[in-house]
Amino acid sequence: MTPSILIVGATGNTGQAVAKTLPKLLHSSSILSGHRIIALTRSSSSPVAQELAKLPGVEVIEQNWVEITADWLREHQVTRAFIASHNEPNQFAEESTFHVNALSAGVDYVVRISTTAANVRPDCPAYYPRQHWAIEALLGSPEFNNLQWTSLQPNVFSPLIMSPAADFIKKYRKSGEQDTLRLMLSEDVPVGIIDPNEVGVIAAHLLSQDDVSVHNKAKYVLNGPVDVTGKQIVDMVEQHIGTPVKDISYEDVSFIDMLYEYQYAATKQSKNVIYSIKRAPETAWEGKCSTSTTSKEILQLAAPKITPADVLNALLKE
């Protein structure tokens, strides 16, 4: 069987861009041009999976990544892998199992998606960045020296930040009425939000490097091309609707209440743990997440270009 590069979460918000970008990059590689690309999905019949299956050199396989074993990785001759895992409370158990199996199977290199760099620390009040910190600590241990890896630490994804603005504009255009515009960002602190597709493009560039040793054990900080503040988002909204926004709620994380009610209330997940997500934006409000923190290696590999205004315009077309 031909050696392969595995994309875990190929139909997700970052994985799609990896799957679409990687074939072109491998084509020009003297070492990797013969590798297959395995796009993993839980449903090969989904529209996105069917679209990926049409790409040259991409094979879509239906497989739940949390059940991947070392034998499965050997059977498919996986030499490199991309993984964008979930952020559920059991993330560490499931993602660390994947990395242990990758180490055992002799996988050469893994690119993983982490979270906002300022939060990836053992004392972060929000639970999920601590899991990313723990995964990076595990990979950085001597026991994992035979598995090369890079952890991408992207800032908050721009669709999450810009969706409330797009929804506000759509409703106003339809009804002429205004609700409260609820924005996660603070009014005047700049944040370098990033489009998830560009995170996937960067991951593809890393996976296609003939020599990945220079990126081994690296933790790269990813931001979009420009900073944005809450006030600037309000200005964009007002340009689209042609009238002032009457009621604005900055630093608004009330969506976590709905997240808990609709996704977790019926489960046995700790409310205390889930509600800790409300603390995640604090580093952004403190000014620790601007474009000035972007790793220079990211700018050299594939500098992000999609602005917040671009994302808003795209959301308005949906």
CSV table of C-alpha atoms in Angstrom, one decimal:
chain,number,residue,atom,x,y,z
A,1,MET,CA,0.0,0.0,0.0
A,2,THR,CA,1.2,3.5,-0.8
A,3,PRO,CA,2.3,5.7,2.2
A,4,SER,CA,-0.4,8.2,3.2
A,5,ILE,CA,-1.1,11.5,5.0
A,6,LEU,CA,-4.1,11.3,7.3
A,7,ILE,CA,-6.5,14.3,7.8
A,8,VAL,CA,-8.6,13.8,10.9
A,9,GLY,CA,-11.6,16.0,10.8
A,10,ALA,CA,-11.4,16.5,7.0
A,11,THR,CA,-15.0,17.8,6.8
A,12,GLY,CA,-14.5,20.2,9.7
A,13,ASN,CA,-13.9,24.0,9.6
A,14,THR,CA,-10.1,23.6,9.3
A,15,GLY,CA,-9.8,20.1,7.8
A,16,GLN,CA,-11.6,21.0,4.6
A,17,ALA,CA,-8.9,23.6,3.7
A,18,VAL,CA,-6.2,21.0,4.5
A,19,ALA,CA,-7.7,18.5,2.2
A,20,LYS,CA,-8.2,21.0,-0.6
A,21,THR,CA,-4.8,22.6,-0.3
A,22,LEU,CA,-2.5,19.6,0.3
A,23,PRO,CA,-2.8,17.8,-3.1
A,24,LYS,CA,-1.4,20.8,-5.0
A,25,LEU,CA,1.5,21.2,-2.5
A,26,LEU,CA,2.3,17.5,-2.6
A,27,HIS,CA,2.4,17.5,-6.4
A,28,SER,CA,5.5,19.7,-6.4
A,29,SER,CA,7.3,17.7,-3.6
A,30,SER,CA,10.1,15.3,-4.6
A,31,ILE,CA,9.6,13.3,-1.5
A,32,LEU,CA,5.8,13.3,-0.9
A,33,SER,CA,4.4,13.4,-4.4
A,34,GLY,CA,3.5,9.7,-4.3
A,35,HIS,CA,1.7,9.8,-1.0
A,36,ARG,CA,-2.1,9.2,-0.7
A,37,ILE,CA,-4.2,11.7,1.2
A,38,ILE,CA,-6.8,10.0,3.5
A,39,ALA,CA,-9.7,12.4,4.4
A,40,LEU,CA,-11.4,11.0,7.4
A,41,THR,CA,-15.1,11.5,8.0
A,42,ARG,CA,-17.9,10.1,10.1
A,43,SER,CA,-20.2,10.2,7.0
A,44,SER,CA,-18.8,9.6,3.5
A,45,SER,CA,-22.3,10.5,2.1
A,46,SER,CA,-22.2,14.0,3.4
A,47,PRO,CA,-22.0,16.8,0.7
A,48,VAL,CA,-18.6,17.9,2.0
A,49,ALA,CA,-17.2,14.4,2.0
A,50,GLN,CA,-18.4,13.8,-1.5
A,51,GLU,CA,-16.8,17.0,-2.7
A,52,LEU,CA,-13.5,16.0,-1.1
A,53,ALA,CA,-13.7,12.6,-2.8
A,54,LYS,CA,-13.5,14.4,-6.2
A,55,LEU,CA,-10.1,15.9,-5.4
A,56,PRO,CA,-7.1,14.2,-7.1
A,57,GLY,CA,-5.1,12.0,-4.8
A,58,VAL,CA,-7.7,12.2,-1.9
A,59,GLU,CA,-9.4,9.1,-0.6
A,60,VAL,CA,-12.4,9.6,1.7
A,61,ILE,CA,-12.6,7.0,4.5
A,62,GLU,CA,-15.5,6.7,6.9
A,63,GLN,CA,-14.0,6.2,10.3
A,64,ASN,CA,-14.5,7.7,13.8
A,65,TRP,CA,-11.0,9.0,14.6
A,66,VAL,CA,-11.3,8.3,18.4
A,67,GLU,CA,-11.4,4.6,17.5
A,68,ILE,CA,-8.2,4.7,15.4
A,69,THR,CA,-5.7,2.1,16.7
A,70,ALA,CA,-1.9,1.8,16.0
A,71,ASP,CA,-2.7,-1.2,13.8
A,72,TRP,CA,-5.1,0.9,11.7
A,73,LEU,CA,-2.4,3.5,11.2
A,74,ARG,CA,0.1,0.8,10.2
A,75,GLU,CA,-2.4,-0.8,7.9
A,76,HIS,CA,-3.0,2.5,6.1
A,77,GLN,CA,0.8,3.3,6.1
A,78,VAL,CA,0.2,6.7,7.7
A,79,THR,CA,3.4,8.7,7.8
A,80,ARG,CA,2.0,12.2,8.6
A,81,ALA,CA,-1.2,13.3,10.1
A,82,PHE,CA,-3.4,16.4,10.8
A,83,ILE,CA,-5.7,16.4,13.7
A,84,ALA,CA,-8.3,19.0,14.7
A,85,SER,CA,-10.0,17.3,17.7
A,86,HIS,CA,-13.1,18.4,19.6
A,87,ASN,CA,-13.1,20.6,22.7
A,88,GLU,CA,-15.3,18.4,24.8
A,89,PRO,CA,-14.3,17.7,28.4
A,90,ASN,CA,-12.9,14.2,27.4
A,91,GLN,CA,-10.6,15.7,24.7
A,92,PHE,CA,-7.4,14.9,26.5
A,93,ALA,CA,-8.3,11.2,26.9
A,94,GLU,CA,-9.2,10.8,23.2
A,95,GLU,CA,-6.6,13.0,21.6
A,96,SER,CA,-3.8,11.7,23.7
A,97,THR,CA,-4.8,8.1,22.8
A,98,PHE,CA,-4.5,9.1,19.1
A,99,HIS,CA,-1.0,10.4,19.7
A,100,VAL,CA,0.1,7.4,21.7
A,101,ASN,CA,-1.1,5.2,18.9
A,102,ALA,CA,0.7,7.4,16.3
A,103,LEU,CA,3.9,7.0,18.3
A,104,SER,CA,3.5,3.3,18.5
A,105,ALA,CA,2.7,3.0,14.7
A,106,GLY,CA,5.8,5.0,13.7
A,107,VAL,CA,4.0,8.0,12.3
A,108,ASP,CA,6.7,10.6,11.5
A,109,TYR,CA,4.9,13.9,12.0
A,110,VAL,CA,1.7,15.3,13.3
A,111,VAL,CA,0.2,18.8,12.9
A,112,ARG,CA,-2.5,19.5,15.5
A,113,ILE,CA,-4.9,22.4,16.1
A,114,SER,CA,-4.6,24.0,19.6
A,115,THR,CA,-6.3,27.2,20.7
A,116,THR,CA,-5.6,30.8,21.6
A,117,ALA,CA,-2.0,31.0,22.6
A,118,ALA,CA,-2.5,33.3,25.6
A,119,ASN,CA,-4.8,30.7,27.1
A,120,VAL,CA,-2.7,27.6,26.6
A,121,ARG,CA,-1.4,27.3,30.2
A,122,PRO,CA,-2.0,25.1,33.2
A,123,ASP,CA,-3.9,27.9,35.1
A,124,CYS,CA,-6.3,29.0,32.4
A,125,PRO,CA,-9.7,29.5,34.0
A,126,ALA,CA,-11.4,28.0,31.0
A,127,TYR,CA,-11.2,24.2,30.9
A,128,TYR,CA,-10.4,23.4,27.3
A,129,PRO,CA,-7.1,25.4,26.9
A,130,ARG,CA,-5.8,23.4,29.8
A,131,GLN,CA,-6.4,20.3,27.8
A,132,HIS,CA,-4.4,21.7,24.9
A,133,TRP,CA,-1.6,22.6,27.3
A,134,ALA,CA,-1.6,19.0,28.6
A,135,ILE,CA,-1.5,17.6,25.1
A,136,GLU,CA,1.4,19.8,24.2
A,137,ALA,CA,3.2,18.8,27.4
A,138,LEU,CA,2.7,15.2,26.6
A,139,LEU,CA,4.0,15.6,23.1
A,140,GLY,CA,7.0,17.5,24.4
A,141,SER,CA,8.0,14.8,26.8
A,142,PRO,CA,11.1,12.7,26.1
A,143,GLU,CA,8.9,9.6,25.6
A,144,PHE,CA,7.6,11.2,22.4
A,145,ASN,CA,10.9,12.2,20.9
A,146,ASN,CA,10.3,9.8,18.0
A,147,LEU,CA,7.1,11.6,16.9
A,148,GLN,CA,7.7,15.0,15.4
A,149,TRP,CA,4.9,17.5,15.9
A,150,THR,CA,3.7,21.1,15.4
A,151,SER,CA,0.9,22.6,17.4
A,152,LEU,CA,-1.0,25.5,15.8
A,153,GLN,CA,-2.4,28.0,18.3
A,154,PRO,CA,-5.0,30.0,16.3
A,155,ASN,CA,-6.8,33.0,17.7
A,156,VAL,CA,-10.6,32.9,18.0
A,157,PHE,CA,-12.2,32.0,14.6
A,158,SER,CA,-13.6,35.0,12.8
A,159,PRO,CA,-17.0,33.4,11.9
A,160,LEU,CA,-17.8,33.0,15.6
A,161,ILE,CA,-17.0,36.6,16.2
A,162,MET,CA,-18.7,38.0,13.1
A,163,SER,CA,-21.9,35.8,13.1
A,164,PRO,CA,-23.8,37.9,15.5
A,165,ALA,CA,-23.2,41.0,13.3
A,166,ALA,CA,-24.3,39.1,10.2
A,167,ASP,CA,-27.5,37.8,11.9
A,168,PHE,CA,-28.2,41.3,13.2
A,169,ILE,CA,-27.9,42.7,9.7
A,170,LYS,CA,-30.1,40.0,8.1
A,171,LYS,CA,-32.8,40.5,10.6
A,172,TYR,CA,-32.8,44.2,10.2
A,173,ARG,CA,-33.0,43.9,6.5
A,174,LYS,CA,-35.9,41.6,6.8
A,175,SER,CA,-38.0,43.3,9.5
A,176,GLY,CA,-36.6,46.7,10.0
A,177,GLU,CA,-36.2,45.9,13.7
A,178,GLN,CA,-33.2,45.8,15.9
A,179,ASP,CA,-32.3,43.4,18.7
A,180,THR,CA,-29.4,43.9,21.0
A,181,LEU,CA,-26.1,43.4,19.1
A,182,ARG,CA,-24.2,41.0,21.3
A,183,LEU,CA,-20.4,40.9,20.6
A,184,MET,CA,-17.8,38.8,22.3
A,185,LEU,CA,-15.1,41.4,21.8
A,186,SER,CA,-14.6,44.4,24.0
A,187,GLU,CA,-15.3,47.8,22.6
A,188,ASP,CA,-11.8,49.1,21.9
A,189,VAL,CA,-9.2,46.3,22.4
A,190,PRO,CA,-7.8,45.0,19.1
A,191,VAL,CA,-7.9,41.2,18.5
A,192,GLY,CA,-6.5,39.3,15.5
A,193,ILE,CA,-9.4,37.0,14.8
A,194,ILE,CA,-8.6,34.4,12.0
A,195,ASP,CA,-10.6,32.5,9.4
A,196,PRO,CA,-10.4,28.7,10.0
A,197,ASN,CA,-9.8,28.1,6.3
A,198,GLU,CA,-6.5,29.9,6.6
A,199,VAL,CA,-5.5,27.8,9.6
A,200,GLY,CA,-6.1,24.7,7.4
A,201,VAL,CA,-4.0,26.2,4.6
A,202,ILE,CA,-1.1,26.7,7.0
A,203,ALA,CA,-1.4,23.1,8.3
A,204,ALA,CA,-1.3,21.9,4.7
A,205,HIS,CA,1.9,23.8,4.1
A,206,LEU,CA,3.5,22.3,7.1
A,207,LEU,CA,2.4,18.7,6.2
A,208,SER,CA,3.9,19.2,2.7
A,209,GLN,CA,7.4,20.2,3.8
A,210,ASP,CA,10.1,17.8,2.7
A,211,ASP,CA,12.0,18.4,5.9
A,212,VAL,CA,9.7,19.0,8.9
A,213,SER,CA,12.5,18.9,11.5
A,214,VAL,CA,12.7,22.7,11.7
A,215,HIS,CA,9.1,22.8,12.8
A,216,ASN,CA,9.4,19.9,15.3
A,217,LYS,CA,8.0,20.8,18.7
A,218,ALA,CA,7.0,24.2,17.5
A,219,LYS,CA,4.0,26.0,18.9
A,220,TYR,CA,3.0,28.7,16.3
A,221,VAL,CA,0.6,31.6,17.1
A,222,LEU,CA,-1.9,32.3,14.3
A,223,ASN,CA,-3.8,35.5,13.8
A,224,GLY,CA,-5.7,37.1,10.9
A,225,PRO,CA,-4.1,39.8,8.8
A,226,VAL,CA,-5.6,42.7,10.7
A,227,ASP,CA,-6.9,43.5,14.2
A,228,VAL,CA,-10.5,44.3,14.9
A,229,THR,CA,-12.3,45.8,17.9
A,230,GLY,CA,-15.9,45.6,18.9
A,231,LYS,CA,-16.5,49.2,17.9
A,232,GLN,CA,-15.1,48.5,14.4
A,233,ILE,CA,-17.6,45.6,14.1
A,234,VAL,CA,-20.4,48.0,15.1
A,235,ASP,CA,-19.2,50.4,12.4
A,236,MET,CA,-19.4,47.7,9.8
A,237,VAL,CA,-22.9,46.8,10.9
A,238,GLU,CA,-24.0,50.4,10.7
A,239,GLN,CA,-22.5,50.7,7.2
A,240,HIS,CA,-24.6,47.7,6.1
A,241,ILE,CA,-27.9,48.9,7.6
A,242,GLY,CA,-27.5,52.6,7.1
A,243,THR,CA,-28.5,53.6,10.6
A,244,PRO,CA,-27.0,53.6,14.1
A,245,VAL,CA,-27.1,50.4,16.2
A,246,LYS,CA,-29.3,51.3,19.2
A,247,ASP,CA,-28.2,48.7,21.8
A,248,ILE,CA,-24.8,47.0,22.0
A,249,SER,CA,-23.5,44.5,24.5
A,250,TYR,CA,-19.7,44.1,24.4
A,251,GLU,CA,-17.8,41.3,26.1
A,252,ASP,CA,-21.0,39.3,25.8
A,253,VAL,CA,-20.7,35.5,26.4
A,254,SER,CA,-24.4,34.8,27.0
A,255,PHE,CA,-24.3,32.3,24.2
A,256,ILE,CA,-22.6,29.9,26.6
A,257,ASP,CA,-25.9,29.8,28.5
A,258,MET,CA,-27.6,28.5,25.4
A,259,LEU,CA,-24.8,26.2,24.6
A,260,TYR,CA,-25.2,24.5,28.0
A,261,GLU,CA,-28.9,24.4,27.8
A,262,TYR,CA,-29.2,22.8,24.3
A,263,GLN,CA,-26.0,20.7,24.3
A,264,TYR,CA,-25.1,19.8,27.8
A,265,ALA,CA,-28.0,20.2,30.2
A,266,ALA,CA,-29.3,16.7,29.4
A,267,THR,CA,-25.9,15.1,29.8
A,268,LYS,CA,-23.9,14.5,33.0
A,269,GLN,CA,-21.2,17.1,32.1
A,270,SER,CA,-20.3,19.4,34.9
A,271,LYS,CA,-22.0,22.8,34.6
A,272,ASN,CA,-19.1,24.3,36.4
A,273,VAL,CA,-16.7,23.0,33.8
A,274,ILE,CA,-18.8,24.1,30.8
A,275,TYR,CA,-19.5,27.5,32.2
A,276,SER,CA,-15.7,28.1,32.6
A,277,ILE,CA,-15.7,28.7,28.8
A,278,LYS,CA,-17.0,32.2,29.7
A,279,ARG,CA,-13.5,33.0,31.0
A,280,ALA,CA,-11.8,32.2,27.7
A,281,PRO,CA,-12.1,35.7,26.1
A,282,GLU,CA,-10.5,37.4,29.1
A,283,THR,CA,-7.1,37.4,27.5
A,284,ALA,CA,-8.5,39.0,24.4
A,285,TRP,CA,-10.2,41.7,26.5
A,286,GLU,CA,-6.8,42.2,28.3
A,287,GLY,CA,-5.1,43.0,24.9
A,288,LYS,CA,-3.0,39.7,24.7
A,289,CYS,CA,-4.4,38.5,21.4
A,290,SER,CA,-3.5,41.0,18.8
A,291,THR,CA,-1.8,40.4,15.4
A,292,SER,CA,1.5,41.5,17.0
A,293,THR,CA,1.7,38.0,18.5
A,294,THR,CA,1.7,36.1,15.2
A,295,SER,CA,4.7,33.8,14.8
A,296,LYS,CA,7.0,34.9,12.0
A,297,GLU,CA,7.1,31.3,10.6
A,298,ILE,CA,3.4,31.6,9.8
A,299,LEU,CA,3.9,34.8,7.8
A,300,GLN,CA,6.6,33.0,5.8
A,301,LEU,CA,4.6,29.8,5.2
A,302,ALA,CA,1.2,31.3,4.2
A,303,ALA,CA,0.4,34.7,5.6
A,304,PRO,CA,-3.4,35.0,6.3
A,305,LYS,CA,-5.3,37.4,4.1
A,306,ILE,CA,-9.0,37.1,5.0
A,307,THR,CA,-10.1,40.2,6.9
A,308,PRO,CA,-13.1,40.5,9.3
A,309,ALA,CA,-14.9,42.5,6.7
A,310,ASP,CA,-14.4,39.7,4.2
A,311,VAL,CA,-15.9,37.2,6.7
A,312,LEU,CA,-18.9,39.4,7.3
A,313,ASN,CA,-19.6,39.8,3.6
A,314,ALA,CA,-19.3,36.0,3.2
A,315,LEU,CA,-21.7,35.3,6.1
A,316,LEU,CA,-24.2,37.8,4.6
A,317,LYS,CA,-24.3,35.7,1.4
A,318,GLU,CA,-25.2,32.5,3.2
